PDB file of C-alpha atoms and ligand atoms in Angstrom:
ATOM      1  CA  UNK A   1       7.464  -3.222  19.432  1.00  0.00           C
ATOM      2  CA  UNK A   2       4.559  -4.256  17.621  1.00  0.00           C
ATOM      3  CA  UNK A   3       5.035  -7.226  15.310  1.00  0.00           C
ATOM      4  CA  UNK A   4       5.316  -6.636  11.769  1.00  0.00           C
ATOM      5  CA  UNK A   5       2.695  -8.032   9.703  1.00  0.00           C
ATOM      6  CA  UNK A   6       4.456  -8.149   6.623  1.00  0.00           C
ATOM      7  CA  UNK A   7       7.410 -10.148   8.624  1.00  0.00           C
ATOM      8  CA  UNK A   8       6.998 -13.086   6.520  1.00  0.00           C
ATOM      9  CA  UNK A   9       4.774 -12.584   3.722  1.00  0.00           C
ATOM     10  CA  UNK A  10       6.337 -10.610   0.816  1.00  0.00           C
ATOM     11  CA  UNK A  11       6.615 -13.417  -1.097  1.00  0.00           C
ATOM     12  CA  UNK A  12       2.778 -14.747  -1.292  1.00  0.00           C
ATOM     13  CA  UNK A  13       2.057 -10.732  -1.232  1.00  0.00           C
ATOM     14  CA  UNK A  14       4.064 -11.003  -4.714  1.00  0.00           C
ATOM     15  CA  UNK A  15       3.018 -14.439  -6.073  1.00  0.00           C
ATOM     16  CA  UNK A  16      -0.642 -13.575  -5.693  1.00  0.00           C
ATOM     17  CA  UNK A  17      -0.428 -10.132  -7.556  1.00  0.00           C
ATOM     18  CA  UNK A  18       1.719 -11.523 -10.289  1.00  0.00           C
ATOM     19  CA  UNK A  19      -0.890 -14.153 -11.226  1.00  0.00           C
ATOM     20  CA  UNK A  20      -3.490 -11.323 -11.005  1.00  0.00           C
ATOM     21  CA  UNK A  21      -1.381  -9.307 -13.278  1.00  0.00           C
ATOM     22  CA  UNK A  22      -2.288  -5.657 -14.754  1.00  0.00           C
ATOM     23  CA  UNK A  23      -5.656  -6.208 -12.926  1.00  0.00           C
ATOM     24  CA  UNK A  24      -3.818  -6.300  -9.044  1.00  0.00           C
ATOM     25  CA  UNK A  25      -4.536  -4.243  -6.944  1.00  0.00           C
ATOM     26  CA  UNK A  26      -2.539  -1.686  -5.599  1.00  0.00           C
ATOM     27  CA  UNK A  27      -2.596  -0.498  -9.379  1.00  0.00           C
ATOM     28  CA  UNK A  28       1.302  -0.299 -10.720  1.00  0.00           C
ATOM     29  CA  UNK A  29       0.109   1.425 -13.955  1.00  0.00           C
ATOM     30  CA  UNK A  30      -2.516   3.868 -11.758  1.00  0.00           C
ATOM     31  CA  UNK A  31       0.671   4.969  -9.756  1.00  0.00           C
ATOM     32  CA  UNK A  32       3.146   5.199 -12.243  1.00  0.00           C
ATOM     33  CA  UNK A  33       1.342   7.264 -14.975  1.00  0.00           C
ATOM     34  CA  UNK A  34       0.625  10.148 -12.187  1.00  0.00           C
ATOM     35  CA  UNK A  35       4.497  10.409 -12.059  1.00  0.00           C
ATOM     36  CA  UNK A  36       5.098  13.909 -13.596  1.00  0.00           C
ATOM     37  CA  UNK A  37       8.398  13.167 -15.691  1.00  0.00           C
ATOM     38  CA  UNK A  38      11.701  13.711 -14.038  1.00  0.00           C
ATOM     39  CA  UNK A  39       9.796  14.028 -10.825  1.00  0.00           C
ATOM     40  CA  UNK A  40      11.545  13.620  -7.455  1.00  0.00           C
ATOM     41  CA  UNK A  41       9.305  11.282  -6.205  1.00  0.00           C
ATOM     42  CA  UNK A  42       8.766  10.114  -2.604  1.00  0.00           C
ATOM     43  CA  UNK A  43       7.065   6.280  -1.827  1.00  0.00           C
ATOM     44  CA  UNK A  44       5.605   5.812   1.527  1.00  0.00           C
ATOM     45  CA  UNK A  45       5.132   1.906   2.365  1.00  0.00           C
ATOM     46  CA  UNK A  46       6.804   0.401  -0.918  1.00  0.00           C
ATOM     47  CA  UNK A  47       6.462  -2.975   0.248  1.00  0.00           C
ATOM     48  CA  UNK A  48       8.312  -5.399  -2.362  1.00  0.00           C
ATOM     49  CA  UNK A  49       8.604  -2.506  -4.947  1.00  0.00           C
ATOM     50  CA  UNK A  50       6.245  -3.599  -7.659  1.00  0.00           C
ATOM     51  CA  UNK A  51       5.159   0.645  -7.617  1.00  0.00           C
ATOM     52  CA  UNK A  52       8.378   1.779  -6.943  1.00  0.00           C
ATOM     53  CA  UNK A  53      10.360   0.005  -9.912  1.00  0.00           C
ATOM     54  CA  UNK A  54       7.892   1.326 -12.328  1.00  0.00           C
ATOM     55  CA  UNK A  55       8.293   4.920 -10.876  1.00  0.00           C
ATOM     56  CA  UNK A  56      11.575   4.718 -11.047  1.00  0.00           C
ATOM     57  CA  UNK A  57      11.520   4.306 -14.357  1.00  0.00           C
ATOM     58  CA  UNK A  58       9.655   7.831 -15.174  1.00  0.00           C
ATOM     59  CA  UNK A  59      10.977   9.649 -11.834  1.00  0.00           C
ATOM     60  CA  UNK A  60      14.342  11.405 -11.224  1.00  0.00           C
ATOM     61  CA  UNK A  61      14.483   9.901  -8.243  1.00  0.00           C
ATOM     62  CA  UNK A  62      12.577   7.948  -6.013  1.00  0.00           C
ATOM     63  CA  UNK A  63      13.201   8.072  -2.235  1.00  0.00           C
ATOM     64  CA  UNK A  64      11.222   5.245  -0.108  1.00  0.00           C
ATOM     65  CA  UNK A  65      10.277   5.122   3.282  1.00  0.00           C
ATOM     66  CA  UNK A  66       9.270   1.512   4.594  1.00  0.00           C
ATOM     67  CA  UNK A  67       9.001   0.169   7.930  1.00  0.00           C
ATOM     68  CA  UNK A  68       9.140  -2.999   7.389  1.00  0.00           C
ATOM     69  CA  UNK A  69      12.593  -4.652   7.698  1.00  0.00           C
ATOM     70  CA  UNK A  70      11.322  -7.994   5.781  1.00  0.00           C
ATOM     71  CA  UNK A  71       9.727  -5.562   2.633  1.00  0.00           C
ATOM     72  CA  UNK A  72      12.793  -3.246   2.619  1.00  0.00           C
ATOM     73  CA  UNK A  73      15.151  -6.426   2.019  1.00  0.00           C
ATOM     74  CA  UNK A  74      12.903  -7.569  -0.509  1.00  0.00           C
ATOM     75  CA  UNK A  75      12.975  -4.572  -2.535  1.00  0.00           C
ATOM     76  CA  UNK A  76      16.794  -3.855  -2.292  1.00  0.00           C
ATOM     77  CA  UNK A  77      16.899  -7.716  -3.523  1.00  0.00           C
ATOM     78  CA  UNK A  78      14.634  -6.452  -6.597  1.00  0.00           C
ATOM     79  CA  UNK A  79      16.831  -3.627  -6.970  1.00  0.00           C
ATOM     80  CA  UNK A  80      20.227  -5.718  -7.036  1.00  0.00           C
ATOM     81  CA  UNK A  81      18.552  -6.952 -10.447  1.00  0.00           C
ATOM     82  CA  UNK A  82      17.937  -3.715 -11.794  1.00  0.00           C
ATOM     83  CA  UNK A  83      21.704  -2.234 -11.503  1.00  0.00           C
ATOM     84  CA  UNK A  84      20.347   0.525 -14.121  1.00  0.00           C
ATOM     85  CA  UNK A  85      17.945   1.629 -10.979  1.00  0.00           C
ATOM     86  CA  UNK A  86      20.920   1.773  -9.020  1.00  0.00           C
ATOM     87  CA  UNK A  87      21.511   5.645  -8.928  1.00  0.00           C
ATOM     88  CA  UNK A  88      17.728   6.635  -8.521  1.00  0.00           C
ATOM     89  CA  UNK A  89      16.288   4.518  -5.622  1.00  0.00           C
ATOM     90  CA  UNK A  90      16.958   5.300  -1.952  1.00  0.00           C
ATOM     91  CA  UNK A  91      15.413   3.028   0.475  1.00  0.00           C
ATOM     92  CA  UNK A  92      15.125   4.343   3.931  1.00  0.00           C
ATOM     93  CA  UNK A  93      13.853   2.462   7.473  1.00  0.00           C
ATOM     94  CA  UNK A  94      11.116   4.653   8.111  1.00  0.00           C
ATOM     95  CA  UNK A  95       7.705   5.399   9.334  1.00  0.00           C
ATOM     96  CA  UNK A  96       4.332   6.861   8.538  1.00  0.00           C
ATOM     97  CA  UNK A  97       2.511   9.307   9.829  1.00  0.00           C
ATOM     98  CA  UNK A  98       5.325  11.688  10.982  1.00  0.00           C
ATOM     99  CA  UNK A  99       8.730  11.627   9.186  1.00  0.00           C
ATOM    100  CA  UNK A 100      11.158  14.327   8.095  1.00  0.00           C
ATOM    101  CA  UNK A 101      13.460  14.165   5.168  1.00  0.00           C
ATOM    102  CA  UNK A 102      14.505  17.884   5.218  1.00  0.00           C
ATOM    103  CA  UNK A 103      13.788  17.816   1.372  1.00  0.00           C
ATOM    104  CA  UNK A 104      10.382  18.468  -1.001  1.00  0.00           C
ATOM    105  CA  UNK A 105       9.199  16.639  -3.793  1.00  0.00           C
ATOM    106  CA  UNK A 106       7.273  16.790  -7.052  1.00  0.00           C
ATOM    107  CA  UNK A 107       5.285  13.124  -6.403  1.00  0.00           C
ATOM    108  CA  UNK A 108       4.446  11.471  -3.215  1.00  0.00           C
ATOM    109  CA  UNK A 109       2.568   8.559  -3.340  1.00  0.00           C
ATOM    110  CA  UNK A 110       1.338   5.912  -0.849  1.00  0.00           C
ATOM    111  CA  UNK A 111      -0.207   2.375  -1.892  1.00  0.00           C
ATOM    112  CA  UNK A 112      -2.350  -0.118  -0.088  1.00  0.00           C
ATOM    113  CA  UNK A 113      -0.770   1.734   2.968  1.00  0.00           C
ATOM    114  CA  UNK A 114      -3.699   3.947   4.689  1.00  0.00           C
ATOM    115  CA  UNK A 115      -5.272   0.610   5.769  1.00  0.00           C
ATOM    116  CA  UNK A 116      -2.365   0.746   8.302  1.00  0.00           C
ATOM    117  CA  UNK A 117      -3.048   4.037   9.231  1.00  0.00           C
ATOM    118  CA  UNK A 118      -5.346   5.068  12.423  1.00  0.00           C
ATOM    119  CA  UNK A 119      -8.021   7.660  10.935  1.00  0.00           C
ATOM    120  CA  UNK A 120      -6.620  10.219  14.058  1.00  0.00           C
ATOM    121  CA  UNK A 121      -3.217   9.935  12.812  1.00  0.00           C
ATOM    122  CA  UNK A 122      -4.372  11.548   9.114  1.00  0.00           C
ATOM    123  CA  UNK A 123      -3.720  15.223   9.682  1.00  0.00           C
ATOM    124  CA  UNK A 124      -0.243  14.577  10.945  1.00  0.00           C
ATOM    125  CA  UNK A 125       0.097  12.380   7.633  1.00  0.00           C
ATOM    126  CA  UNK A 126      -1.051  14.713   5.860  1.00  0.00           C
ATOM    127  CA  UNK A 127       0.876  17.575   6.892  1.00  0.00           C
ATOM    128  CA  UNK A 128       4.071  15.706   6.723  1.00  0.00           C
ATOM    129  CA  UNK A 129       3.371  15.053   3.013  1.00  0.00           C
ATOM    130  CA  UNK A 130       2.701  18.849   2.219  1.00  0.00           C
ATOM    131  CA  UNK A 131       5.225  19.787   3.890  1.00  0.00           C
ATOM    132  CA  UNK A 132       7.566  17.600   1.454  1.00  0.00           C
ATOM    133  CA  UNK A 133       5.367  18.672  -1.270  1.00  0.00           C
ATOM    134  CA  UNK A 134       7.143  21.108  -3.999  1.00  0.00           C
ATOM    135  CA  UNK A 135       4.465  23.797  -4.824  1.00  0.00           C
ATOM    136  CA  UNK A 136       2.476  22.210  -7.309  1.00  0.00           C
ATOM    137  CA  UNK A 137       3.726  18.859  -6.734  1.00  0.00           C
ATOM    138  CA  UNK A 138       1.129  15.877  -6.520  1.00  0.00           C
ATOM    139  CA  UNK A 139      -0.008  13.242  -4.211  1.00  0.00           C
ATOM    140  CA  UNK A 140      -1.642  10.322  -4.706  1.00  0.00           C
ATOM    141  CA  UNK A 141      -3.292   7.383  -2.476  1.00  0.00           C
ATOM    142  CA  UNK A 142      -6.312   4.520  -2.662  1.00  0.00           C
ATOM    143  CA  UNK A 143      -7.574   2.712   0.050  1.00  0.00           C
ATOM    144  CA  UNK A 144     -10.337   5.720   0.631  1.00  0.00           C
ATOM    145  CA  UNK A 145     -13.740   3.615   0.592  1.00  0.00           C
ATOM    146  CA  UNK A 146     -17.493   3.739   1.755  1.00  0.00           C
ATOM    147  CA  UNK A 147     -17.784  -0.064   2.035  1.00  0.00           C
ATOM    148  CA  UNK A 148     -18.475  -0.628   5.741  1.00  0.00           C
ATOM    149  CA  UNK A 149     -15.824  -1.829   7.916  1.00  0.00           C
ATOM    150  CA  UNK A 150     -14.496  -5.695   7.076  1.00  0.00           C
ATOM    151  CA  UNK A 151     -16.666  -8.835   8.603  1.00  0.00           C
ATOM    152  CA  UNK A 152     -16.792 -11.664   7.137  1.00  0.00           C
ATOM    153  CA  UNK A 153     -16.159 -15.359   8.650  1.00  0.00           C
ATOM    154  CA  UNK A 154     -13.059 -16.661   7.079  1.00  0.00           C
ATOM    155  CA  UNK A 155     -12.946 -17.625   3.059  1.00  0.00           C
ATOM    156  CA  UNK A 156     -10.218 -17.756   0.509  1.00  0.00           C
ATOM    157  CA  UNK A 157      -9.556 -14.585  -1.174  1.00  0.00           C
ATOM    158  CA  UNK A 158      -6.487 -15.980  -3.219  1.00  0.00           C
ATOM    159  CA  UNK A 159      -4.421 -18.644  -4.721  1.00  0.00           C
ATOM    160  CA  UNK A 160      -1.748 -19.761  -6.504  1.00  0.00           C
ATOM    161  CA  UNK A 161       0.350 -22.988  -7.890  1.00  0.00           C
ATOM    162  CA  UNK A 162       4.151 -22.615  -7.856  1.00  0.00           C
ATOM    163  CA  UNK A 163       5.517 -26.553  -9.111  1.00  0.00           C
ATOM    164  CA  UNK A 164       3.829 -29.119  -7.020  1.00  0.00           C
ATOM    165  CA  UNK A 165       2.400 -26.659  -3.976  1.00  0.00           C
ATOM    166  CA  UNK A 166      -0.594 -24.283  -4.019  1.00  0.00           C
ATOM    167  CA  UNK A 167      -0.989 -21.829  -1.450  1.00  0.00           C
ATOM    168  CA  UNK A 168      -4.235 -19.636  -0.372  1.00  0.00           C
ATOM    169  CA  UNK A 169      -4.604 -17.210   1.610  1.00  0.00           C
ATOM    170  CA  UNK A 170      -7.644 -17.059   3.515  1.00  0.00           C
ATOM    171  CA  UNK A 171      -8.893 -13.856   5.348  1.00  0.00           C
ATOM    172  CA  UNK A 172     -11.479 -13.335   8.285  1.00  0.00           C
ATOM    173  CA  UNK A 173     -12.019 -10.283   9.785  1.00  0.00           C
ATOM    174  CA  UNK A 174     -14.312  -8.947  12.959  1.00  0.00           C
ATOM    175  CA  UNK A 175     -15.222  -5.342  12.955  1.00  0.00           C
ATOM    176  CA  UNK A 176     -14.670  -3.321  16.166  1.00  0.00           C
ATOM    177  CA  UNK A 177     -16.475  -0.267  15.436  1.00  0.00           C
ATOM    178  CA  UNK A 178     -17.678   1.279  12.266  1.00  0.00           C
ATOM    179  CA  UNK A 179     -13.773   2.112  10.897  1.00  0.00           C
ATOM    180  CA  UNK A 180     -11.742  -0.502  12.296  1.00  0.00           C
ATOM    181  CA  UNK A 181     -11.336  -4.240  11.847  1.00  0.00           C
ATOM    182  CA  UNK A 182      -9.405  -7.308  13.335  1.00  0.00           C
ATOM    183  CA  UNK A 183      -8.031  -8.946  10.469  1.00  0.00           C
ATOM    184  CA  UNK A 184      -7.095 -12.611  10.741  1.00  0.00           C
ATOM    185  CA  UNK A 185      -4.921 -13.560   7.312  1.00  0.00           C
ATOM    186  CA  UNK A 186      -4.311 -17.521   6.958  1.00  0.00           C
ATOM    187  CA  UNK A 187      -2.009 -18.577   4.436  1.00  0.00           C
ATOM    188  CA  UNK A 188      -1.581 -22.110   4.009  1.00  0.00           C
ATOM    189  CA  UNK A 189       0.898 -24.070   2.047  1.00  0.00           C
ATOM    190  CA  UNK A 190      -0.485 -27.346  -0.149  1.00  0.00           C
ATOM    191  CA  UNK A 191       1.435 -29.609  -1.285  1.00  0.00           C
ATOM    192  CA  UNK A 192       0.260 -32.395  -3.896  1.00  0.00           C
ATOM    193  CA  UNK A 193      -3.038 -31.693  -1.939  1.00  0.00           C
ATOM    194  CA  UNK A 194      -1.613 -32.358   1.275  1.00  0.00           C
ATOM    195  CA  UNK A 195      -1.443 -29.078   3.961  1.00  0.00           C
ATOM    196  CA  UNK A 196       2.392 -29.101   4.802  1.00  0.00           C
ATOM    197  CA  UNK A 197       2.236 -25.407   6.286  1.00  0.00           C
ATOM    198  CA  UNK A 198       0.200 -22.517   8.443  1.00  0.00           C
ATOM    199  CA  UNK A 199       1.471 -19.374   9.071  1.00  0.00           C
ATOM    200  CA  UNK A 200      -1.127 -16.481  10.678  1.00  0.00           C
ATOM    201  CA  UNK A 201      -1.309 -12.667  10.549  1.00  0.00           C
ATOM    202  CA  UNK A 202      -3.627 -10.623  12.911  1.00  0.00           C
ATOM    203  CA  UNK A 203      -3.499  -6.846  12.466  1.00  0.00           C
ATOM    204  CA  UNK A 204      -5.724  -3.774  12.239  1.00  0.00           C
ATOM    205  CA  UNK A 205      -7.328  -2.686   9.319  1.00  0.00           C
ATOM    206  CA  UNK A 206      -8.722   0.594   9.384  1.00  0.00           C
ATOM    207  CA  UNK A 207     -11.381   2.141   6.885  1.00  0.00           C
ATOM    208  CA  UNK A 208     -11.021   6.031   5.818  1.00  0.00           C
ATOM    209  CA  UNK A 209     -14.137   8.045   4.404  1.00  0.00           C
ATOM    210  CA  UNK A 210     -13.989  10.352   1.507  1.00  0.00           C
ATOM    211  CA  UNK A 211     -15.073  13.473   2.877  1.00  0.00           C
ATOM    212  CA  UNK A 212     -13.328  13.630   6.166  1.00  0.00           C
ATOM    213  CA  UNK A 213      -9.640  12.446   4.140  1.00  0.00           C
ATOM    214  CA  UNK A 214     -10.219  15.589   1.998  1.00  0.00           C
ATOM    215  CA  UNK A 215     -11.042  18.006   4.681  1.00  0.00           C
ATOM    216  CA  UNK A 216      -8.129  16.645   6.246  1.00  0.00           C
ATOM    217  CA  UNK A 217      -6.321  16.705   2.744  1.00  0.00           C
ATOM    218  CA  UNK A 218      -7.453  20.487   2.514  1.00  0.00           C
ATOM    219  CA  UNK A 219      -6.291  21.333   6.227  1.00  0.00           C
ATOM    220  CA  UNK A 220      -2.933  20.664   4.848  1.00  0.00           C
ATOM    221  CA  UNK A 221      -3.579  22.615   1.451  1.00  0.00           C
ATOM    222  CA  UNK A 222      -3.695  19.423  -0.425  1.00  0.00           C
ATOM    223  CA  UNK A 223      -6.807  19.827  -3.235  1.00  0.00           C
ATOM    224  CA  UNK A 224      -8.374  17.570  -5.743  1.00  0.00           C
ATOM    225  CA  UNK A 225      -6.559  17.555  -8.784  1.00  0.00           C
ATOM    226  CA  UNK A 226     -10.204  17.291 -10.662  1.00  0.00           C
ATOM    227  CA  UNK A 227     -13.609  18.058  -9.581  1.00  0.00           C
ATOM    228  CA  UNK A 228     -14.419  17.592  -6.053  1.00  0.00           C
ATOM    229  CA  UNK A 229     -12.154  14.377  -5.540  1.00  0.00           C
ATOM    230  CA  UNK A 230     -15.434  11.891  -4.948  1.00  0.00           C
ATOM    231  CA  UNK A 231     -15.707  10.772  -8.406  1.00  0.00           C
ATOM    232  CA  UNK A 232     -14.140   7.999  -7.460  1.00  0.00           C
ATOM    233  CA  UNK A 233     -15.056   6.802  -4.332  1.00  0.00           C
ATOM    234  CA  UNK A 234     -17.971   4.664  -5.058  1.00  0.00           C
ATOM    235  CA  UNK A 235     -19.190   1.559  -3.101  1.00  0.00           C
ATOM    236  CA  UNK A 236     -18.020  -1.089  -5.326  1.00  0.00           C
ATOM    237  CA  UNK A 237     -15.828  -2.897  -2.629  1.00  0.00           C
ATOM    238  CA  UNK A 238     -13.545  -3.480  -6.311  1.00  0.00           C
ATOM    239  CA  UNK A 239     -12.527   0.134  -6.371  1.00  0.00           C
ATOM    240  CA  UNK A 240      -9.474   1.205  -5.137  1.00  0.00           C
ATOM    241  CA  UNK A 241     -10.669   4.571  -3.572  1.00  0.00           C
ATOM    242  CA  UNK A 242      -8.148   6.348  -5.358  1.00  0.00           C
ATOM    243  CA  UNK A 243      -7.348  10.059  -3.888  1.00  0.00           C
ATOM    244  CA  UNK A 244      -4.898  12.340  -6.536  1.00  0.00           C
ATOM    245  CA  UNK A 245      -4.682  15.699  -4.897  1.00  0.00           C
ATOM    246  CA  UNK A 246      -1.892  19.173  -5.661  1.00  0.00           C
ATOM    247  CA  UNK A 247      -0.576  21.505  -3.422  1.00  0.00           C
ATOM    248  CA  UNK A 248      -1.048  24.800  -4.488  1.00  0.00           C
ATOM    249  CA  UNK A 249       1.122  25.961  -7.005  1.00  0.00           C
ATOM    250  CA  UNK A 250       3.000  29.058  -5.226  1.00  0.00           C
TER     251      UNK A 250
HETATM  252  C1  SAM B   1      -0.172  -3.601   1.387  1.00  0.00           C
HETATM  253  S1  SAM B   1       1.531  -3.202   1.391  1.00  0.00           S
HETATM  254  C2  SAM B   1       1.623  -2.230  -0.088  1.00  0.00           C
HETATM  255  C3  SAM B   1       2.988  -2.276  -0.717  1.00  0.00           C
HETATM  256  C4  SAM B   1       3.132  -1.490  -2.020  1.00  0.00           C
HETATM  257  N1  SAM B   1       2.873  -0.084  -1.811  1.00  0.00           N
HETATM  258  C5  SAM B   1       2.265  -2.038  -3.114  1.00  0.00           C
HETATM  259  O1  SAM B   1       1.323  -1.330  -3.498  1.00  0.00           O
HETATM  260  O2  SAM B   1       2.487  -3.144  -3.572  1.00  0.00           O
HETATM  261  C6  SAM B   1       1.649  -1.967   2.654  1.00  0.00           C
HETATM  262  C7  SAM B   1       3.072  -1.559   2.931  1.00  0.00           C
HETATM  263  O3  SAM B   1       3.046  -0.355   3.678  1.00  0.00           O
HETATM  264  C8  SAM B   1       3.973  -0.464   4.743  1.00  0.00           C
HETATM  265  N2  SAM B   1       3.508   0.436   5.801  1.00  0.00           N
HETATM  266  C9  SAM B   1       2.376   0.322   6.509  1.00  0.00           C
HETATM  267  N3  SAM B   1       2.260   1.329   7.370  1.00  0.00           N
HETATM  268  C10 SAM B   1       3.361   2.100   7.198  1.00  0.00           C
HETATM  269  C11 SAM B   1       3.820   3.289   7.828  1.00  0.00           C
HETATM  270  N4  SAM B   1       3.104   3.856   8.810  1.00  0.00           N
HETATM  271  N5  SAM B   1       4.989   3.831   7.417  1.00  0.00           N
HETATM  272  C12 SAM B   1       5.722   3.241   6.422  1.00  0.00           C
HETATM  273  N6  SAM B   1       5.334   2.100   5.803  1.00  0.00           N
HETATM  274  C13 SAM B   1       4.172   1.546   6.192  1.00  0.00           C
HETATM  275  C14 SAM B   1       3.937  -1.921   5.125  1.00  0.00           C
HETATM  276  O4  SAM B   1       5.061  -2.314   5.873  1.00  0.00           O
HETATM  277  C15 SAM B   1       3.853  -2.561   3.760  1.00  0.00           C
HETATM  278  O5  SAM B   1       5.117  -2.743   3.193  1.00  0.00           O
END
């Protein structure tokens, strides 16, 4: 069993988005105005929620598949504050890129997630979304870039001051071939200026092109919801590489 690389890191994965605010990234407000209203909605990879709350708000529904034990506690914890979400968010132990729920939906949408997911394992992904896809029903992802795969020797990448302790988290990253990464993530614990903890993440971090994620997107009859689906995928390493696509309406 591979360890999980969120096991103990929910809370600085919070912390640091919250003092980013409307500009973090994933994009609450990106994923939560594609939610057609009343929408069953399906989340793949909620982490701590911040999407899913917001959805929930909009959606009918909003089933979530996470398979991480640490992130799924953390969002039923947000949840046990939100007792008028109670009725309309189903969190379920599950896992990306092949899953079956025996039910289709209007909106499924996955978050900072693909970076997790092997470029080979896309068309199985991909079909297991349209195939709990309502005809017409949308789907929506980022994390689909031309920057070149991560290197970089490590640096701090973010920060923040809770009382009398900052943390940072400091990221370096080795590139294994032109799509794949080692990622090293150091967070670090100050406090009054003094280091008092370490704790270390290594995963993968894969990279996925535009134009083979929409030929793989149209293998499963998933199309752009506008234009050609590119307009977005510049090489500003600050885009999100957002992806909106529809299956076809009948
Ligand atoms: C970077 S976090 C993003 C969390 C949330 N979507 C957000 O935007 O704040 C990635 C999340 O996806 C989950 N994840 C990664 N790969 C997954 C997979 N194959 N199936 C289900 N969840 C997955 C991780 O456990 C983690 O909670």
């Amino acid at each position: 069993m591979p360890t999980d690389p969120y096991a103990f890191t929910p809370g600085y994965y919070d912390l640091f988005r919250a003092k980013d605010g409307d500009r973090a990234l994933p994009s609450v407000a990106f994923f939560a105005d594609l939610t057609p209203p009343g929408a069953a909605a399906l989340e793949i990879g909620p982490g701590t929620g911040r999407i899913t709350l917001a959805v929930a708000e909009r959606a009918a529904s909003v089933v979530c598949l996470e398979r991480s034990t640490t992130m799924r506690a953390v969002l039923v914890a947000k949840l046990a504050e939100r007792p008028d979400l109670w009725d309309r968010v189903t969190v379920l132990p599950g896992s990306a890129p092949s899953f079956e729920l025996g039910r289709a939906f209007g909106y499924v949408y996955l978050a900072g997630v693909l970076e997790h997911v092997p470029p080979a394992d896309r068309p199985v992904l991909f079909a297991a979304i349209a195939a709990h896809l309502e005809p017409g029903g949308v789907c929506a992802m980022d994390m689909v870039m031309r920057q070149p795969a991560l290197d970089m020797p490590e640096r701090v990448v973010d920060e923040a001051v809770l009382g009398e302790c900052r943390y940072t988290l400091a990221a370096a990253a080795r590139a294994l071939g032109p799509d794949l990464s080692e990622l090293r993530m150091t967070y670090r614990t100050y406090h009054q200026g003094e280091l008092v903890g370490t704790e270390v993440v290594e995963r993968r971090h894969n990279m996925h092109r535009p134009e083979p994620v929409l030929k793989d997107l149209a293998d499963a009859g998933l199309h752009p919801v506008e234009g050609d689906g590119l307009a977005q995928a510049s090489h500003d390493p600050a885009d999100p590489g957002a992806v909106v696509v529809r299956k076809a309406a009948s």
